[in-house]
GROMACS .gro file of C-alpha atoms in nm:
model
  186
    1MET     CA    1  23.194  19.903   6.975
    2ILE     CA    2  22.966  19.847   6.677
    3ARG     CA    3  22.617  19.761   6.797
    4GLY     CA    4  22.337  19.553   6.663
    5GLU     CA    5  22.001  19.483   6.828
    6LYS     CA    6  22.129  19.212   7.067
    7ILE     CA    7  22.508  19.215   7.035
    8GLY     CA    8  22.804  19.443   7.004
    9LEU     CA    9  23.133  19.383   6.826
   10ARG     CA   10  23.441  19.519   6.999
   11ALA     CA   11  23.815  19.474   6.988
   12ARG     CA   12  23.943  19.155   7.143
   13ARG     CA   13  24.087  19.195   7.495
   14GLU     CA   14  24.348  18.984   7.667
   15SER     CA   15  24.088  18.875   7.920
   16ASP     CA   16  23.878  18.729   7.633
   17VAL     CA   17  24.152  18.491   7.519
   18PRO     CA   18  24.133  18.224   7.793
   19VAL     CA   19  23.753  18.210   7.777
   20LEU     CA   20  23.732  18.188   7.397
   21HIS     CA   21  24.024  17.939   7.387
   22SER     CA   22  23.871  17.715   7.652
   23GLU     CA   23  23.518  17.711   7.506
   24LEU     CA   24  23.577  17.746   7.133
   25TYR     CA   25  23.920  17.589   7.072
   26ASP     CA   26  23.973  17.315   7.327
   27ASP     CA   27  23.650  17.142   7.217
   28VAL     CA   28  23.831  16.952   6.939
   29ALA     CA   29  23.526  16.798   6.771
   30THR     CA   30  23.347  17.136   6.748
   31ARG     CA   31  23.661  17.327   6.648
   32SER     CA   32  23.726  17.080   6.361
   33ARG     CA   33  23.384  17.182   6.219
   34ALA     CA   34  23.477  17.549   6.223
   35ASP     CA   35  23.837  17.556   6.103
   36SER     CA   36  23.989  17.392   5.796
   37ARG     CA   37  24.328  17.372   5.969
   38PRO     CA   38  24.401  17.063   6.181
   39TRP     CA   39  24.359  17.108   6.554
   40ARG     CA   40  24.682  17.118   6.750
   41PRO     CA   41  24.731  17.154   7.126
   42VAL     CA   42  24.804  17.517   7.194
   43ALA     CA   43  24.817  17.685   7.534
   44PRO     CA   44  24.591  17.996   7.556
   45ASP     CA   45  24.873  18.207   7.693
   46SER     CA   46  25.133  18.098   7.437
   47GLY     CA   47  25.065  18.375   7.193
   48HIS     CA   48  24.972  18.107   6.933
   49SER     CA   49  24.608  18.081   7.036
   50PRO     CA   50  24.381  18.165   6.742
   51PHE     CA   51  24.218  18.418   6.974
   52ALA     CA   52  24.546  18.591   7.072
   53VAL     CA   53  24.522  18.969   7.061
   54ALA     CA   54  24.709  19.102   6.764
   55GLY     CA   55  24.758  19.440   6.607
   56PRO     CA   56  24.546  19.563   6.314
   57SER     CA   57  24.573  19.359   5.997
   58GLU     CA   58  24.481  19.439   5.637
   59GLY     CA   59  24.377  19.073   5.586
   60ALA     CA   60  24.150  19.022   5.886
   61ALA     CA   61  23.927  19.208   6.129
   62CYS     CA   62  23.878  19.010   6.448
   63PHE     CA   63  23.608  19.104   6.701
   64SER     CA   64  23.480  18.980   7.031
   65VAL     CA   65  23.101  18.945   7.043
   66VAL     CA   66  22.934  19.088   7.352
   67GLU     CA   67  22.570  19.031   7.442
   68LEU     CA   68  22.435  19.382   7.506
   69ASP     CA   69  22.184  19.291   7.781
   70SER     CA   70  22.423  19.092   7.998
   71ARG     CA   71  22.746  19.260   7.883
   72GLU     CA   72  22.898  18.909   7.872
   73LEU     CA   73  23.144  18.778   7.614
   74ALA     CA   74  22.933  18.570   7.377
   75GLY     CA   75  23.193  18.464   7.118
   76GLU     CA   76  23.401  18.581   6.825
   77ALA     CA   77  23.329  18.727   6.481
   78LEU     CA   78  23.567  18.802   6.201
   79LEU     CA   79  23.614  18.912   5.846
   80TRP     CA   80  23.908  18.716   5.709
   81GLY     CA   81  24.080  18.677   5.374
   82ILE     CA   82  24.004  19.044   5.310
   83ASP     CA   83  24.093  19.109   4.948
   84THR     CA   84  24.119  19.488   4.895
   85HIS     CA   85  24.176  19.453   4.520
   86ASN     CA   86  23.858  19.252   4.454
   87ARG     CA   87  23.685  19.410   4.753
   88MET     CA   88  23.566  19.085   4.907
   89ALA     CA   89  23.606  18.897   5.237
   90HIS     CA   90  23.491  18.586   5.420
   91LEU     CA   91  23.283  18.596   5.735
   92GLY     CA   92  23.318  18.368   6.037
   93ILE     CA   93  23.144  18.358   6.374
   94ALA     CA   94  23.163  18.128   6.671
   95LEU     CA   95  22.942  18.162   6.980
   96ARG     CA   96  23.017  18.016   7.318
   97PRO     CA   97  22.788  17.715   7.397
   98ALA     CA   98  22.581  17.910   7.653
   99PHE     CA   99  22.496  18.174   7.390
  100ARG     CA  100  22.386  17.942   7.110
  101GLY     CA  101  22.018  17.913   7.025
  102ARG     CA  102  21.934  18.266   7.138
  103GLY     CA  103  21.903  18.422   6.792
  104LEU     CA  104  22.233  18.608   6.823
  105SER     CA  105  22.396  18.470   6.505
  106ALA     CA  106  22.176  18.667   6.265
  107ASP     CA  107  22.250  18.987   6.455
  108VAL     CA  108  22.624  18.912   6.450
  109LEU     CA  109  22.606  18.856   6.074
  110ARG     CA  110  22.408  19.182   6.018
  111VAL     CA  111  22.668  19.381   6.210
  112LEU     CA  112  22.956  19.212   6.031
  113CYS     CA  113  22.786  19.289   5.696
  114ASP     CA  114  22.738  19.650   5.793
  115TYR     CA  115  23.105  19.671   5.890
  116GLY     CA  116  23.220  19.500   5.569
  117PHE     CA  117  23.001  19.703   5.333
  118ALA     CA  118  22.965  20.042   5.503
  119VAL     CA  119  23.300  20.072   5.685
  120ARG     CA  120  23.537  19.869   5.468
  121GLY     CA  121  23.372  19.942   5.133
  122LEU     CA  122  23.369  19.577   5.025
  123GLN     CA  123  23.143  19.458   4.743
  124ARG     CA  124  23.112  19.087   4.832
  125LEU     CA  125  23.098  18.888   5.153
  126GLN     CA  126  23.113  18.512   5.158
  127ILE     CA  127  23.043  18.239   5.409
  128GLU     CA  128  23.156  17.877   5.393
  129THR     CA  129  22.989  17.640   5.639
  130LEU     CA  130  22.922  17.272   5.664
  131THR     CA  131  22.599  17.172   5.487
  132ASP     CA  132  22.464  17.022   5.811
  133ASN     CA  133  22.507  17.352   5.999
  134ALA     CA  134  22.137  17.439   5.987
  135PRO     CA  135  22.154  17.728   6.236
  136MET     CA  136  22.426  17.907   6.035
  137LEU     CA  137  22.252  17.843   5.707
  138ALA     CA  138  21.926  17.978   5.848
  139ALA     CA  139  22.099  18.290   5.999
  140ALA     CA  140  22.284  18.365   5.678
  141THR     CA  141  21.987  18.327   5.444
  142GLY     CA  142  21.778  18.526   5.689
  143VAL     CA  143  22.019  18.814   5.662
  144GLY     CA  144  22.016  18.802   5.282
  145PHE     CA  145  22.298  18.562   5.177
  146THR     CA  146  22.230  18.341   4.874
  147ARG     CA  147  22.343  17.980   4.874
  148GLU     CA  148  22.566  17.967   4.569
  149GLY     CA  149  22.680  17.607   4.575
  150THR     CA  150  22.809  17.303   4.751
  151LEU     CA  151  23.173  17.197   4.772
  152ARG     CA  152  23.149  16.821   4.789
  153ASN     CA  153  23.372  16.638   5.041
  154SER     CA  154  23.579  16.956   5.081
  155ALA     CA  155  23.617  16.954   5.458
  156TRP     CA  156  23.799  16.695   5.671
  157VAL     CA  157  23.596  16.693   5.989
  158TYR     CA  158  23.714  16.476   6.278
  159GLY     CA  159  23.777  16.163   6.073
  160ALA     CA  160  23.540  16.202   5.778
  161PHE     CA  161  23.489  16.425   5.475
  162ALA     CA  162  23.192  16.661   5.477
  163ASP     CA  163  23.031  16.894   5.223
  164GLU     CA  164  23.050  17.273   5.258
  165ALA     CA  165  22.791  17.526   5.149
  166VAL     CA  166  22.909  17.852   4.994
  167LEU     CA  167  22.692  18.156   5.049
  168GLY     CA  168  22.746  18.506   4.910
  169LEU     CA  169  22.603  18.851   4.957
  170LEU     CA  170  22.680  19.152   4.734
  171ALA     CA  171  22.679  19.513   4.854
  172ARG     CA  172  22.394  19.598   4.612
  173GLU     CA  173  22.182  19.320   4.768
  174TRP     CA  174  22.252  19.433   5.126
  175ALA     CA  175  21.944  19.570   5.299
  176ARG     CA  176  22.112  19.791   5.553
  177PRO     CA  177  21.902  19.827   5.870
  178GLU     CA  178  21.719  20.161   5.852
  179ASP     CA  179  21.833  20.277   6.192
  180SER     CA  180  22.203  20.227   6.110
  181THR     CA  181  22.254  20.517   5.877
  182SER     CA  182  22.486  20.649   6.144
  183PRO     CA  183  22.662  20.363   6.322
  184ALA     CA  184  22.592  20.312   6.691
  185THR     CA  185  22.920  20.315   6.871
  186GLY     CA  186  23.008  20.307   7.232
   0.00000   0.00000   0.00000
């Protein structure tokens, strides 16, 4: 487990899948805001769930987010579209409804950045989010991401087009937490 102040990132477990699927995938309106692919009915145990446990991948690193105090599953976090040639990746997070509004997102982003820069040796991390996603925009800019632009009408979200913000963070801009010179694992 890679630990932050409030959360830990660990490998996804089979027992995480039905919880994540139920709370983060089956809510169609919310899922359509988080994924550019159209929602389709998928059973959590079908092996086609976006949260299905898979082996290691060069193109993605998928984690389950655990709240350290309660030890409860709080959501998912991932680096996706990992490009080893250009040393960049995209970040994504999704917290279960009961864990939103607790200040966990910034900690998740910090830990993902530390993983991407310190462990994977990437030089750029990027976030795309809807321009009305104020909590994600605040968490990302609070961690050090720079808003680089707006993709107008680039997302089809439950019946309407929406704008997306693109945020980036470079390794040289990353202010690694001082106490993480040796990663906390468990």
